[in-house]
Coordinates of C-alpha atoms in Angstrom, one line a residue:
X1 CA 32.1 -29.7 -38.0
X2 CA 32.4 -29.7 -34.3
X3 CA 30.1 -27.8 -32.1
X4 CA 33.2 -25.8 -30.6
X5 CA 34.3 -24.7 -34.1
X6 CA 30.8 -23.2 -35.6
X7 CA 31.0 -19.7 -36.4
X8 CA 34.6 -20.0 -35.7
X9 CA 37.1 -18.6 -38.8
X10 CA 40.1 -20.5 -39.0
X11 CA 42.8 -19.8 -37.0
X12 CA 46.8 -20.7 -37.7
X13 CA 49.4 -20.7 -34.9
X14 CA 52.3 -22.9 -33.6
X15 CA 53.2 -24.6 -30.2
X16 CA 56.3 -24.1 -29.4
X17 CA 57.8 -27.4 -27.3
X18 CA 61.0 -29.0 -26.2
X19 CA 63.0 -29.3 -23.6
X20 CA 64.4 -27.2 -20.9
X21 CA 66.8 -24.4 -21.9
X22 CA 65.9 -25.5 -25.6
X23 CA 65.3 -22.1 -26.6
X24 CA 61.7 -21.7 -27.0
X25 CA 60.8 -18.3 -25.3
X26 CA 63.5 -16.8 -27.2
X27 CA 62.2 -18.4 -30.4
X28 CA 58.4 -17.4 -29.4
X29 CA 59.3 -13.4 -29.1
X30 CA 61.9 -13.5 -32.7
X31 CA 59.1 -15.2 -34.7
X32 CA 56.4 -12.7 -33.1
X33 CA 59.0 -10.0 -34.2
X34 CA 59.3 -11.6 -37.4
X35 CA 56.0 -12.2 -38.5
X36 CA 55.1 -8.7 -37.2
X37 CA 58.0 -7.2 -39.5
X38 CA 56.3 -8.9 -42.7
X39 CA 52.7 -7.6 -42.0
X40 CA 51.3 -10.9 -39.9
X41 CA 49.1 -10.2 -36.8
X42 CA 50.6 -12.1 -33.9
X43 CA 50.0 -12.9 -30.5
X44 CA 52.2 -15.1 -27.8
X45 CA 50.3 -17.0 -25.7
X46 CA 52.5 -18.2 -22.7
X47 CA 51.6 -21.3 -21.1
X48 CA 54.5 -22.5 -19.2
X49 CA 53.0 -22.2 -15.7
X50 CA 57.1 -21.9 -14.6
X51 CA 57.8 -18.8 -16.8
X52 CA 58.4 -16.0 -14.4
X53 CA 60.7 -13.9 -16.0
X54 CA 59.2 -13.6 -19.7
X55 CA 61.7 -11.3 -21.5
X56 CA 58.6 -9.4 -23.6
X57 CA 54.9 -9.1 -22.7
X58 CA 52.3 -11.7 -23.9
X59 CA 48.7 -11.7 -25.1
X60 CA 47.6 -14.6 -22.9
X61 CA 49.3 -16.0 -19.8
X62 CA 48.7 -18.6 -17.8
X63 CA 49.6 -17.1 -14.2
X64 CA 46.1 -15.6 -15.1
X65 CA 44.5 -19.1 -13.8
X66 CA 47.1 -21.1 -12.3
X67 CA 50.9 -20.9 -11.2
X68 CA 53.9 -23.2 -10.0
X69 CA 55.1 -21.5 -7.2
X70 CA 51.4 -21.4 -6.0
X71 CA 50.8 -25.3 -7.1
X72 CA 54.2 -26.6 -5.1
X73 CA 53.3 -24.5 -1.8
X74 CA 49.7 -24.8 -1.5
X75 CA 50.0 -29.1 -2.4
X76 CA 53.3 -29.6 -1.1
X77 CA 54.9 -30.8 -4.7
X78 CA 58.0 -30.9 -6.6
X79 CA 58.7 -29.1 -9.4
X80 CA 57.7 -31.9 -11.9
X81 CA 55.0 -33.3 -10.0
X82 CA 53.8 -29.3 -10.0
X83 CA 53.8 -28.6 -13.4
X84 CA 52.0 -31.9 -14.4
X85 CA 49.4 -30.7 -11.9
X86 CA 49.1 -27.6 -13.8
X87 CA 48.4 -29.0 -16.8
X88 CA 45.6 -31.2 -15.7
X89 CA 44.2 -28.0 -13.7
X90 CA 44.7 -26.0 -17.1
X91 CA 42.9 -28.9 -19.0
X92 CA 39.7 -29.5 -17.0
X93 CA 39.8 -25.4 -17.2
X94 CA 39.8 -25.3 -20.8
X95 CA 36.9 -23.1 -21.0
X96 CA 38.8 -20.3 -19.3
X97 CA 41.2 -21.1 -22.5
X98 CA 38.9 -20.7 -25.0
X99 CA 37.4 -17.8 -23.9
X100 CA 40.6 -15.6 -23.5
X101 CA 41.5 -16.8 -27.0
X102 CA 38.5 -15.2 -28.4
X103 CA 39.9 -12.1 -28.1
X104 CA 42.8 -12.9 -30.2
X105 CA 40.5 -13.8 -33.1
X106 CA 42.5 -12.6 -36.4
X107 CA 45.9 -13.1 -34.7
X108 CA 48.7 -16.0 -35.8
X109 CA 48.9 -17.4 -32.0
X110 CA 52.9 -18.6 -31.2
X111 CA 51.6 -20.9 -27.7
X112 CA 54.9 -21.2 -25.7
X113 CA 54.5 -24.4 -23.6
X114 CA 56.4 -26.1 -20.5
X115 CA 59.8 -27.5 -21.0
X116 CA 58.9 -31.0 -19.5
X117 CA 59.7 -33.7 -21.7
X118 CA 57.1 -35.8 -20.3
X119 CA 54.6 -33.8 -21.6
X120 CA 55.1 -34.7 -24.8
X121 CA 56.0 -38.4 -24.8
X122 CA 53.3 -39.7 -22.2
X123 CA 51.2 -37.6 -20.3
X124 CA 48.2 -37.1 -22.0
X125 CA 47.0 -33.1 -20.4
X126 CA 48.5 -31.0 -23.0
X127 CA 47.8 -33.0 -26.0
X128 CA 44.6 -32.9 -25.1
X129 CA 44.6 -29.3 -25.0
X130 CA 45.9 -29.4 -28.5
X131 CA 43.0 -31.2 -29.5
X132 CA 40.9 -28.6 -28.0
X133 CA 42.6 -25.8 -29.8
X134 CA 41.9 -27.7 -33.0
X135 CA 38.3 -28.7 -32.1
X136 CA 37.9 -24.6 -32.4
X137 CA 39.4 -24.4 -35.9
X138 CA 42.9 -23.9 -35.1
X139 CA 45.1 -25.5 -37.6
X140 CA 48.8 -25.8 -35.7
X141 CA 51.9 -27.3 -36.2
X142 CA 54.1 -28.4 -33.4
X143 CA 57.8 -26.5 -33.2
X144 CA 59.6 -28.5 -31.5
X145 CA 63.8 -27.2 -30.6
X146 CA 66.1 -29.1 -29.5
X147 CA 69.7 -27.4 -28.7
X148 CA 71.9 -27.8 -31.7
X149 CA 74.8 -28.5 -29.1
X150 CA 73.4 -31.8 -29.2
X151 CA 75.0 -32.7 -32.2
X152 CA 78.6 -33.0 -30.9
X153 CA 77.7 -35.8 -29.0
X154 CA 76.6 -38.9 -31.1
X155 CA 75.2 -40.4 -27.8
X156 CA 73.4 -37.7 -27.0
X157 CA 72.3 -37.1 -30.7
X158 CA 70.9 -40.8 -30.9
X159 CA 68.9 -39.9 -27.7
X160 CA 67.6 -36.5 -29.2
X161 CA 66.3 -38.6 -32.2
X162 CA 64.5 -40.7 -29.8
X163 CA 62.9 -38.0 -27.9
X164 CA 62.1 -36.2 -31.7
X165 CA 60.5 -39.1 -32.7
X166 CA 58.4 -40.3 -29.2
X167 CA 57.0 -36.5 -29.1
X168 CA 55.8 -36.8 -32.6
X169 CA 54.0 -39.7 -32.5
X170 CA 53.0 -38.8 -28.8
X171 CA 51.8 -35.3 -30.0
X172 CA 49.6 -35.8 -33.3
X173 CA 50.1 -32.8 -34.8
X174 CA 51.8 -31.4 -37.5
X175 CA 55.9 -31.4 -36.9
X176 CA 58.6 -29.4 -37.3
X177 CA 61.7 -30.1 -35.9
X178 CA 64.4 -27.0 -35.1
X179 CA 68.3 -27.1 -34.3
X180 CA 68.5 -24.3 -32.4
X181 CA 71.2 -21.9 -30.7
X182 CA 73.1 -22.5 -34.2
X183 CA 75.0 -19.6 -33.8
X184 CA 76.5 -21.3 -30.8
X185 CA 77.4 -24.7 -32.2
X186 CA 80.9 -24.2 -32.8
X187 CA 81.6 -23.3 -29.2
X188 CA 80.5 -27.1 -28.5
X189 CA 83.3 -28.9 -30.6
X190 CA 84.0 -30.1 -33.4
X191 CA 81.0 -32.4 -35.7
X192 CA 81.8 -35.9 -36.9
X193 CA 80.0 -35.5 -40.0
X194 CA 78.7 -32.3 -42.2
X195 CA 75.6 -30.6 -40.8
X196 CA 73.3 -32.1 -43.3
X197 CA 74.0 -35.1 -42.0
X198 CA 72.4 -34.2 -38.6
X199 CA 69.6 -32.2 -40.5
X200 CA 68.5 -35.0 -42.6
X201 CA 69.4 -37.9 -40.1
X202 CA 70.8 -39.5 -42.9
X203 CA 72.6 -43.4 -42.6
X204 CA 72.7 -43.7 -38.9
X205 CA 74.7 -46.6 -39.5
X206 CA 77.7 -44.7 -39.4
X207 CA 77.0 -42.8 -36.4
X208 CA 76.8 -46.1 -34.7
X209 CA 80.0 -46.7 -35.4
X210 CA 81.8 -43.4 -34.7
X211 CA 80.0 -43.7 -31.1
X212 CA 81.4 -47.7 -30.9
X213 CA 85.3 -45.4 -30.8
X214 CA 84.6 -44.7 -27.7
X215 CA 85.4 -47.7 -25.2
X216 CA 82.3 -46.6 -22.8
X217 CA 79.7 -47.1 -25.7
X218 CA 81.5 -49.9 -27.2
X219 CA 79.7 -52.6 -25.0
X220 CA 76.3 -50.6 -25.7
X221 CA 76.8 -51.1 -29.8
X222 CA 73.9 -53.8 -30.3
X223 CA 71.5 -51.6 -28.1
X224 CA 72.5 -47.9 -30.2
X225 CA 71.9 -50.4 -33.1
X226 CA 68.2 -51.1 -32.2
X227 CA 67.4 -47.8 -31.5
X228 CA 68.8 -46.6 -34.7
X229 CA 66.9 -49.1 -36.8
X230 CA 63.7 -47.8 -34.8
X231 CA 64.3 -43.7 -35.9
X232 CA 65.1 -45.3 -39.2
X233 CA 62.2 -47.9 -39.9
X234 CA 60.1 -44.6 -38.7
X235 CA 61.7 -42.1 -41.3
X236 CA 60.0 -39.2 -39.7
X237 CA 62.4 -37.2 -37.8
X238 CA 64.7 -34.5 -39.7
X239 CA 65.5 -31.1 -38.6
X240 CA 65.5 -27.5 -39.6
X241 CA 69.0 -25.4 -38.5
X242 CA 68.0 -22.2 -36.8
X243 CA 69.9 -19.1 -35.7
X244 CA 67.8 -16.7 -34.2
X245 CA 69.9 -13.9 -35.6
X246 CA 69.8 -14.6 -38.9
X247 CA 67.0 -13.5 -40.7
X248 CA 66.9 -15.6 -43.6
X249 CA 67.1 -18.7 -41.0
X250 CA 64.3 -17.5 -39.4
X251 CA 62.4 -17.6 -43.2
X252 CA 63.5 -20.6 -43.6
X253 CA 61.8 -22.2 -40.3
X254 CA 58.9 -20.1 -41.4
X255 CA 58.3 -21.4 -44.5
X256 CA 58.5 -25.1 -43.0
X257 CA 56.2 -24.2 -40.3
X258 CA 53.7 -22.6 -42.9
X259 CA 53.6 -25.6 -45.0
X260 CA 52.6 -28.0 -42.0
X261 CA 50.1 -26.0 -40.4
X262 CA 48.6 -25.2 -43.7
X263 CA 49.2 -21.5 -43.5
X264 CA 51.0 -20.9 -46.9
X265 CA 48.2 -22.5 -49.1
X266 CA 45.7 -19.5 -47.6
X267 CA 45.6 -16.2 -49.1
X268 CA 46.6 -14.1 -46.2
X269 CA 49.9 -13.0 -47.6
X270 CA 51.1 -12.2 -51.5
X271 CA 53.2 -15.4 -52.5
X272 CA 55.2 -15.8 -55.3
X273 CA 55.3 -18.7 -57.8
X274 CA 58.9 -19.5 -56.2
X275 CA 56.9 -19.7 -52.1
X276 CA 53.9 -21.6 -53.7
X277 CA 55.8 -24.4 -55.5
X278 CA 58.5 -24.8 -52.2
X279 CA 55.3 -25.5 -50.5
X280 CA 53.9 -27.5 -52.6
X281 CA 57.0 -30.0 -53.5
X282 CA 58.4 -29.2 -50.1
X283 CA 61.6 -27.8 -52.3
X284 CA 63.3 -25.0 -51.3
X285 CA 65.2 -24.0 -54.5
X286 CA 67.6 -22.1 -53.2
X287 CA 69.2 -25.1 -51.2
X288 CA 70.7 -22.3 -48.5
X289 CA 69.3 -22.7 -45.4
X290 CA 71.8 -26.0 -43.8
X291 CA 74.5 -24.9 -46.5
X292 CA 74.9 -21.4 -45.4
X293 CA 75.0 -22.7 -41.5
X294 CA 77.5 -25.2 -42.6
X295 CA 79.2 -22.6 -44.3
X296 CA 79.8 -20.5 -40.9
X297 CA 80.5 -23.7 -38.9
X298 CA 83.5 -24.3 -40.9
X299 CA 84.9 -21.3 -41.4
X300 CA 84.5 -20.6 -37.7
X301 CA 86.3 -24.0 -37.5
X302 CA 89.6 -23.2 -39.9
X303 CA 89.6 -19.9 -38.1
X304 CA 90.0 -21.7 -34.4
X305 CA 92.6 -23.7 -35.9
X306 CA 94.5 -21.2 -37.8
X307 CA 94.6 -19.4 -34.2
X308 CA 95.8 -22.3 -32.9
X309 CA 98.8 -22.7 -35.4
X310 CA 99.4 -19.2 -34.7
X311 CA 100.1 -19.7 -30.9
X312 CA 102.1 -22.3 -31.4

């Protein structure tokens, strides 16, 4: 046992990551709502130096020690170079960290982090403040969204997978990996394949070839190729479908996010046999959470183009 983590009860929690505009405050504050509704004792903990406007109020913020604003006029930096500042400043302050979280002691923590992607594939600051956090028994899985709008676009899908993957191996923790903005998807176009196909990041082969229609990729076939066989030779990244919204999305993410941080093998909560043995096998036997969003996408789908036979 680490000197940090004696006398220390475990504590359970996520970080919330991704990119820009991915969704994550809004998925921080309808999981705290969430969890709160089925008994759970939950705190946000906001550590995006960059979020000014947060829509509820949080446990634990950052503007407490350090902020952008104050970073990019006091040093004369961007708004990247900033927030990297603020990360290091936050890790070499890591004591002021620990002690505000002692206050939260008994709480599920939801950490709502910065939306720089290079925080999570190279830069070493806030993994290391992940290792901290676990270092004083808190057992966390990483939640990390990426827009499901994403999907439309093989290129851009190919290049999500990337990302999905580099963050996970960058990160070391735990992994869950969201669609989110579901509810939104069908406003984006029209998918090549079924959902499940996105969600499972099943044979990629073909979405090499669907991308290879289009003569701007075609001359970029051998290098989608390589990257594909890359995510593949991996087999790590998949994705959960969420939809804010929807309540029995949001149990489904839950229930993923239990089993990797370990929450759902506790006793904190009564479980059924049916919860205990999705955990376990990683089943869920009621196979509803990407058919029921695949569901909606296509009847949303017929019902554009029904309008559209109408108007003509």
């Amino acid at each position: 046992m680490s000197e940090g983590s004696k006398g220390r009860s475990l504590a359970f929690g996520q970080v919330v990551i991704g990119p820009p505009g991915s969704g994550k405050t809004t998925y921080c504050h309808a999981m705290r709502e969430f969890l709160a509704g089925i008994g759970r004792r939950v705190a946000v903990v906001n550590l995006d130096p960059a979020n000014e406007a947060l829509p509820c109020p949080c446990e634990l913020d950052i503007a407490q020690l350090v902020t952008l604003p104050d970073v990019m006029g006091s040093l004369g930096l961007g708004p990247n170079g900033g927030l990297l500042y603020c990360m290091e400043y936050l890790e070499t302050n890591v004591d002021w960290l620990q002690e505000k979280l002692e206050g939260l002691k008994g709480h599920y923590v939801l950490f709502d982090c910065p939306g720089q992607v290079e925080l999570y594939t190279h830069h070493n600051s806030l993994k290391n403040v992940f290792a901290h956090l676990a270092k004083w028994n808190f057992r966390l899985a990483a939640v990390h969204l990426v827009d499901s709008h994403y999907c439309t676009d093989p290129g851009k899908f190919i290049s999500v997978l990337c990302t999905s993957l580099s963050t996970m191996l960058h990160v070391e923790l735990p992994h869950v990996n969201i669609l989110s903005k579901m509810d939104l998807i069908e406003q984006y176009g029209k998918l090549a394949f079924n959902l499940d196909y996105y969600t499972e990041v099943l044979d990629l082969s073909y979405l090499v070839d669907h991308l290879a229609s289009d003569p701007f990729f075609r001359n970029y076939r051998r290098l989608n190729e390589k990257l594909v066989e890359v995510i593949e030779d991996y087999s790590l990244v998949s994705f959960v479908p969420l939809n804010v919204q929807d309540k029995e999305s949001m149990r489904q993410v839950m229930q993923a996010v239990d089993k990797a941080n370990g929450y759902s093998f506790g006793d904190q909560e009564h479980r059924s046999l049916e919860a205990l043995m999705s955990a376990a096998v990683g089943a869920d036997f009621h196979f509803s959470s990407t058919l029921a969003v695949q569901e909606k996408y296509v009847q949303s789908q017929d019902k554009a183009v029904e309008e559209e036979v109408m108007d003509l």
